[in-house]
CSV table of C-alpha atoms and ligand atoms in Angstrom, one decimal:
chain,number,residue,atom,x,y,z
R,1,MET,CA,0.2,0.0,0.1
R,2,LYS,CA,2.7,2.2,0.8
R,3,LYS,CA,4.2,1.8,-2.8
R,4,THR,CA,0.5,2.7,-4.3
R,5,LYS,CA,0.7,6.1,-2.3
R,6,SER,CA,4.1,7.0,-3.3
R,7,GLU,CA,3.0,5.9,-7.1
R,8,LEU,CA,-0.4,8.1,-6.8
R,9,SER,CA,1.6,10.9,-5.8
R,10,ILE,CA,4.3,10.9,-8.5
R,11,PHE,CA,1.6,10.1,-11.1
R,12,TYR,CA,-0.3,12.9,-10.0
R,13,GLU,CA,2.1,15.3,-10.3
R,14,THR,CA,3.5,14.1,-13.7
R,15,ALA,CA,0.0,14.1,-15.0
R,16,HIS,CA,-0.3,17.7,-13.9
R,17,ALA,CA,3.4,18.6,-15.5
R,18,GLU,CA,2.3,17.0,-18.8
R,19,LEU,CA,-0.9,18.7,-19.1
R,20,ALA,CA,0.3,21.8,-18.5
R,21,SER,CA,2.9,21.5,-21.1
R,22,ALA,CA,0.3,20.4,-23.8
R,23,ILE,CA,-1.5,23.3,-22.6
R,24,GLU,CA,1.4,25.7,-23.1
R,25,MET,CA,2.6,24.1,-26.5
R,26,LEU,CA,-1.3,24.8,-27.8
R,27,ALA,CA,-1.2,28.0,-26.5
R,28,ALA,CA,2.2,28.7,-28.4
R,29,CYS,CA,0.8,26.9,-31.6
R,30,LYS,CA,-2.4,29.6,-31.3
R,31,GLY,CA,0.4,32.5,-30.7
R,32,THR,CA,2.9,31.9,-34.0
R,33,ASN,CA,2.4,33.5,-37.3
R,34,SER,CA,4.7,30.8,-38.8
R,35,PRO,CA,3.0,27.8,-40.1
R,36,ASN,CA,6.0,25.7,-39.7
R,37,GLN,CA,6.1,26.7,-36.2
R,38,ALA,CA,2.5,26.1,-35.3
R,39,LEU,CA,3.0,22.3,-36.7
R,40,GLY,CA,5.7,21.9,-34.5
R,41,TYR,CA,4.1,23.0,-31.3
R,42,PHE,CA,0.8,21.1,-32.3
R,43,MET,CA,2.5,18.0,-33.0
R,44,HIS,CA,4.2,18.8,-29.7
R,45,ALA,CA,1.1,19.6,-27.8
R,46,LYS,CA,-0.7,16.2,-29.1
R,47,ASP,CA,2.2,13.9,-27.6
R,48,GLU,CA,2.2,15.9,-24.1
R,49,TYR,CA,-1.6,15.5,-24.2
R,50,ASN,CA,-0.8,11.5,-25.0
R,51,HIS,CA,1.4,11.5,-21.9
R,52,ALA,CA,-0.7,13.3,-19.8
R,53,LYS,CA,-3.5,10.6,-20.6
R,54,PHE,CA,-1.1,7.8,-20.1
R,55,PHE,CA,0.0,9.2,-16.7
R,56,PHE,CA,-3.8,9.8,-15.6
R,57,ASN,CA,-4.7,6.3,-16.4
R,58,MET,CA,-1.9,4.9,-14.4
R,59,LEU,CA,-3.1,7.2,-11.7
R,60,SER,CA,-6.4,5.9,-11.9
R,61,LYS,CA,-5.5,2.2,-12.0
R,62,ARG,CA,-3.7,3.1,-8.4
R,63,GLY,CA,-6.7,5.1,-7.5
R,64,ASN,CA,-8.9,2.0,-7.5
R,65,ILE,CA,-6.8,-0.6,-5.7
R,66,ALA,CA,-6.3,2.7,-2.9
R,67,SER,CA,-8.3,3.3,0.1
R,68,THR,CA,-10.9,5.8,-0.8
R,69,GLU,CA,-9.4,7.7,2.3
R,70,ILE,CA,-6.0,8.2,0.1
R,71,ALA,CA,-7.1,7.9,-3.5
R,72,ARG,CA,-9.5,11.4,-2.3
R,73,ASP,CA,-6.2,13.1,-2.3
R,74,PHE,CA,-5.2,12.2,-5.7
R,75,ARG,CA,-8.5,13.4,-7.5
R,76,PHE,CA,-7.4,15.3,-10.5
R,77,THR,CA,-9.2,19.1,-10.9
R,78,PRO,CA,-8.3,21.3,-13.8
R,79,PRO,CA,-7.5,24.5,-11.1
R,80,SER,CA,-5.2,22.5,-9.3
R,81,LEU,CA,-2.3,23.2,-12.4
R,82,LEU,CA,-2.6,26.9,-11.3
R,83,THR,CA,-2.8,26.7,-7.5
R,84,LYS,CA,0.0,24.1,-7.6
R,85,GLY,CA,2.0,26.1,-10.3
R,86,TYR,CA,2.6,24.2,-13.2
R,87,ILE,CA,0.6,27.0,-15.1
R,88,SER,CA,1.3,30.7,-14.1
R,89,HIS,CA,-1.3,33.0,-12.8
R,90,LYS,CA,0.4,35.7,-15.1
R,91,GLY,CA,-0.3,33.6,-18.4
R,92,PHE,CA,0.7,31.5,-20.6
R,93,LEU,CA,4.7,31.2,-20.9
R,94,ILE,CA,4.7,32.1,-24.7
R,95,ASP,CA,3.0,35.4,-23.7
R,96,THR,CA,5.1,36.3,-20.7
R,97,MET,CA,8.1,35.3,-22.0
R,98,LYS,CA,10.5,36.2,-24.7
R,99,LEU,CA,10.6,33.6,-27.6
R,100,LYS,CA,14.4,32.9,-26.9
R,101,ASN,CA,13.7,32.2,-23.0
R,102,PHE,CA,10.5,29.9,-23.9
R,103,ILE,CA,12.6,27.8,-26.5
R,104,ALA,CA,15.3,27.3,-24.2
R,105,PHE,CA,12.8,26.4,-21.7
R,106,VAL,CA,11.3,23.9,-23.9
R,107,TYR,CA,14.7,23.0,-24.5
R,108,THR,CA,15.9,22.4,-20.9
R,109,ASN,CA,12.4,21.1,-19.1
R,110,GLU,CA,12.4,18.6,-22.1
R,111,LEU,CA,15.7,17.1,-20.8
R,112,LEU,CA,14.7,17.6,-17.2
R,113,ALA,CA,11.3,15.6,-18.0
R,114,LYS,CA,13.5,12.9,-19.6
R,115,SER,CA,15.4,12.4,-16.4
R,116,SER,CA,12.7,12.6,-14.0
R,117,PHE,CA,10.8,9.4,-16.3
R,118,GLU,CA,14.1,7.2,-15.4
R,119,ASN,CA,13.2,7.3,-11.7
R,120,ILE,CA,9.6,6.2,-13.0
R,121,LEU,CA,10.7,3.7,-14.8
R,122,ASN,CA,12.7,2.1,-12.1
R,123,LEU,CA,9.3,2.5,-10.1
R,124,VAL,CA,7.0,0.5,-12.8
R,125,GLY,CA,10.0,-1.8,-13.7
R,126,ARG,CA,11.5,-1.5,-17.4
R,127,SER,CA,9.9,-4.5,-18.5
R,128,THR,CA,6.2,-4.1,-17.6
R,129,GLU,CA,3.9,-2.9,-19.9
R,130,GLU,CA,3.9,0.5,-18.3
R,131,GLY,CA,7.9,0.2,-18.5
R,132,LYS,CA,7.9,0.1,-21.9
R,133,LYS,CA,5.4,2.9,-22.6
R,134,ILE,CA,7.4,5.2,-20.2
R,135,SER,CA,10.2,4.2,-22.1
R,136,ILE,CA,8.7,5.4,-25.6
R,137,ILE,CA,7.3,8.5,-23.9
R,138,MET,CA,11.2,9.1,-22.9
R,139,LYS,CA,12.1,9.0,-26.3
R,140,GLU,CA,9.4,11.7,-27.4
R,141,GLU,CA,10.6,13.9,-24.8
R,142,LEU,CA,14.3,13.8,-26.2
R,143,ARG,CA,12.7,14.5,-29.6
R,144,HIS,CA,11.1,17.7,-28.3
R,145,HIS,CA,14.4,18.4,-26.5
R,146,GLY,CA,16.5,18.0,-29.9
R,147,MET,CA,13.7,20.2,-31.6
R,148,ALA,CA,14.0,23.0,-29.6
R,149,LYS,CA,18.1,22.7,-29.7
R,150,LYS,CA,18.1,22.6,-33.0
R,151,TYR,CA,15.5,25.9,-33.7
R,152,PHE,CA,17.5,27.5,-30.8
R,153,LEU,CA,20.9,27.0,-32.2
R,154,SER,CA,20.0,27.9,-35.8
R,155,HIS,CA,18.4,31.0,-34.7
R,156,TYR,CA,20.4,32.5,-31.6
R,157,SER,CA,24.1,30.6,-32.2
R,158,ALA,CA,25.8,33.2,-30.8
R,159,LEU,CA,24.8,31.6,-27.7
R,160,GLN,CA,27.1,29.6,-26.3
R,161,PRO,CA,26.1,26.0,-25.0
R,162,TRP,CA,27.4,26.8,-21.2
R,163,GLN,CA,24.3,30.0,-21.6
R,164,LEU,CA,21.9,26.9,-22.2
R,165,MET,CA,23.3,25.1,-19.2
R,166,ILE,CA,22.9,28.3,-17.0
R,167,TYR,CA,19.1,28.0,-18.5
R,168,ARG,CA,19.2,24.3,-17.3
R,169,THR,CA,20.7,25.2,-13.8
R,170,LYS,CA,17.8,28.3,-13.2
R,171,GLU,CA,14.9,25.8,-14.3
R,172,THR,CA,16.1,22.8,-12.1
R,173,ILE,CA,16.1,25.1,-8.9
R,174,TYR,CA,12.6,26.3,-10.4
R,175,ASN,CA,11.2,22.7,-10.2
R,176,LYS,CA,12.6,22.3,-6.7
R,177,GLY,CA,11.3,25.3,-5.6
R,178,ARG,CA,7.9,24.2,-6.7
R,179,LYS,CA,8.1,20.8,-5.3
R,180,ILE,CA,9.1,22.9,-1.7
R,181,TYR,CA,6.2,25.0,-2.3
R,182,ASP,CA,4.0,21.8,-2.8
R,183,ALA,CA,5.2,20.5,0.4
R,184,ASN,CA,5.0,23.5,2.4
R,185,LEU,CA,0.9,23.4,1.4
R,186,LYS,CA,0.5,19.8,2.2
R,187,PHE,CA,1.8,20.8,5.7
R,188,LEU,CA,-0.4,23.7,5.9
R,189,ASP,CA,-3.2,21.1,5.1
R,190,GLN,CA,-2.4,18.7,7.6
R,191,LEU,CA,-2.0,21.5,10.2
R,192,LEU,CA,-5.3,23.1,9.3
R,193,THR,CA,-7.5,20.4,8.6
R,194,PRO,CA,-8.1,19.7,12.0
R,195,LEU,CA,-9.1,23.3,13.1
R,196,TYR,CA,-11.7,23.4,10.2
R,197,ARG,CA,-13.4,20.5,11.3
R,198,ALA,CA,-13.5,21.9,14.8
R,199,MET,CA,-14.7,25.1,13.4
R,200,ALA,CA,-17.4,23.2,11.4
R,201,PHE,CA,-18.3,21.1,14.4
R,202,LEU,CA,-19.1,24.3,16.9
R,203,ALA,CA,-21.0,26.2,14.3
R,204,GLY,CA,-23.2,22.9,13.8
R,205,THR,CA,-23.5,22.5,17.6
R,206,ILE,CA,-24.3,26.5,17.7
R,207,ALA,CA,-27.0,25.9,14.6
R,208,LYS,CA,-28.4,23.2,16.4
R,209,LYS,CA,-29.1,25.0,19.4
R,210,LEU,CA,-30.8,28.1,18.1
R,211,ASN,CA,-34.4,28.5,18.3
R,212,LEU,CA,-35.7,28.6,14.5
R,213,ASN,CA,-39.4,29.3,15.2
R,214,GLU,CA,-38.2,33.1,15.3
R,215,PHE,CA,-37.9,32.7,11.5
R,216,ARG,CA,-41.5,31.6,10.8
R,217,ARG,CA,-43.2,34.7,9.4
R,218,LYS,CA,-46.5,33.3,8.8
R,219,GLY,CA,-49.4,35.0,10.6
R,220,LYS,CA,-46.9,38.0,11.8
R,221,ASN,CA,-47.1,41.2,11.6
R,222,LEU,CA,-43.8,42.4,10.7
R,223,MET,CA,-44.1,46.1,11.8
R,224,ASN,CA,-44.5,44.5,15.2
R,225,ILE,CA,-41.6,42.4,15.5
R,226,SER,CA,-38.3,44.0,17.3
R,227,SER,CA,-35.8,46.3,16.3
R,228,PHE,CA,-33.4,43.7,17.2
R,229,SER,CA,-35.0,40.8,15.4
R,230,ILE,CA,-32.7,38.9,13.1
R,231,LEU,CA,-35.8,38.6,11.0
I,1,FE2,FE1,5.7,14.9,-22.1
I,2,FE2,FE1,7.7,16.8,-24.0
C-alpha cells in the first residue's frame, strides 16, 4: 500500500506537468504566425496530451486499488494546474516570455522530464507494459528537446552551450522550488484541517441549539417585530 501511495503522488504530479506542457504548447501554436512553427507546436502538444492521458490512466489504476481515504487526495481538478504552479497565474509562457527564453525553457524542461522518467521507470519496472510505454515517452521527450535545441542554435547561434547550461540550472532550481512549495502546502493542509473540522463542528452545534421559530413569518405582523430581531 505504501508503494501505491508513493506511485499515486508521483503519477499525480507528472500528469499535471504533462497536461500543463500540452496546454502551453497549444497556446504557443495559437500565438505563432509561422505555419511551420504552428505545426511543430501542435505535434508537440499532441504528444504531451498523450503523455498526460497515460499518466492519468496509471493514476486511476492505482486509485482504484487504494483506500478511499488515500485516493481522494489524488483527484484531479483543472484549477490545481494553477494552484500547484504548473501554469502561471500571470499567463501562458509564450505570452509572458521572450521567444528565445521560451525555446530555452522547452529545451531544458524536456531534458529534465526525460531524466525524471528514469525514476518512474525504476518504480514500475522496465520490462512491464507500463515501463515499455514510459521508455517510448522518454524518447519523445528527447525528440522535443532535440527540436528545441535545433531551433535555438539555428536562430540564436551567437549563444554558447554554457548559456544553455545556465537556463538548465535555473529551471532545475525552479522545479525544486515548486516541490518545496507543494510540500509546504501539504504541511499546512495537515495542520489546518483539524482546525477547520473543529470550527465546522462548533458551527453545527450552535446551529442545532438555535431556536428557529423566530424565522416563521406566517401570520406575523412584521411591523410589530422588535428592531433587534434578526428576521
Ligand atoms: Fe511529455
Ligand atoms: Fe515533452
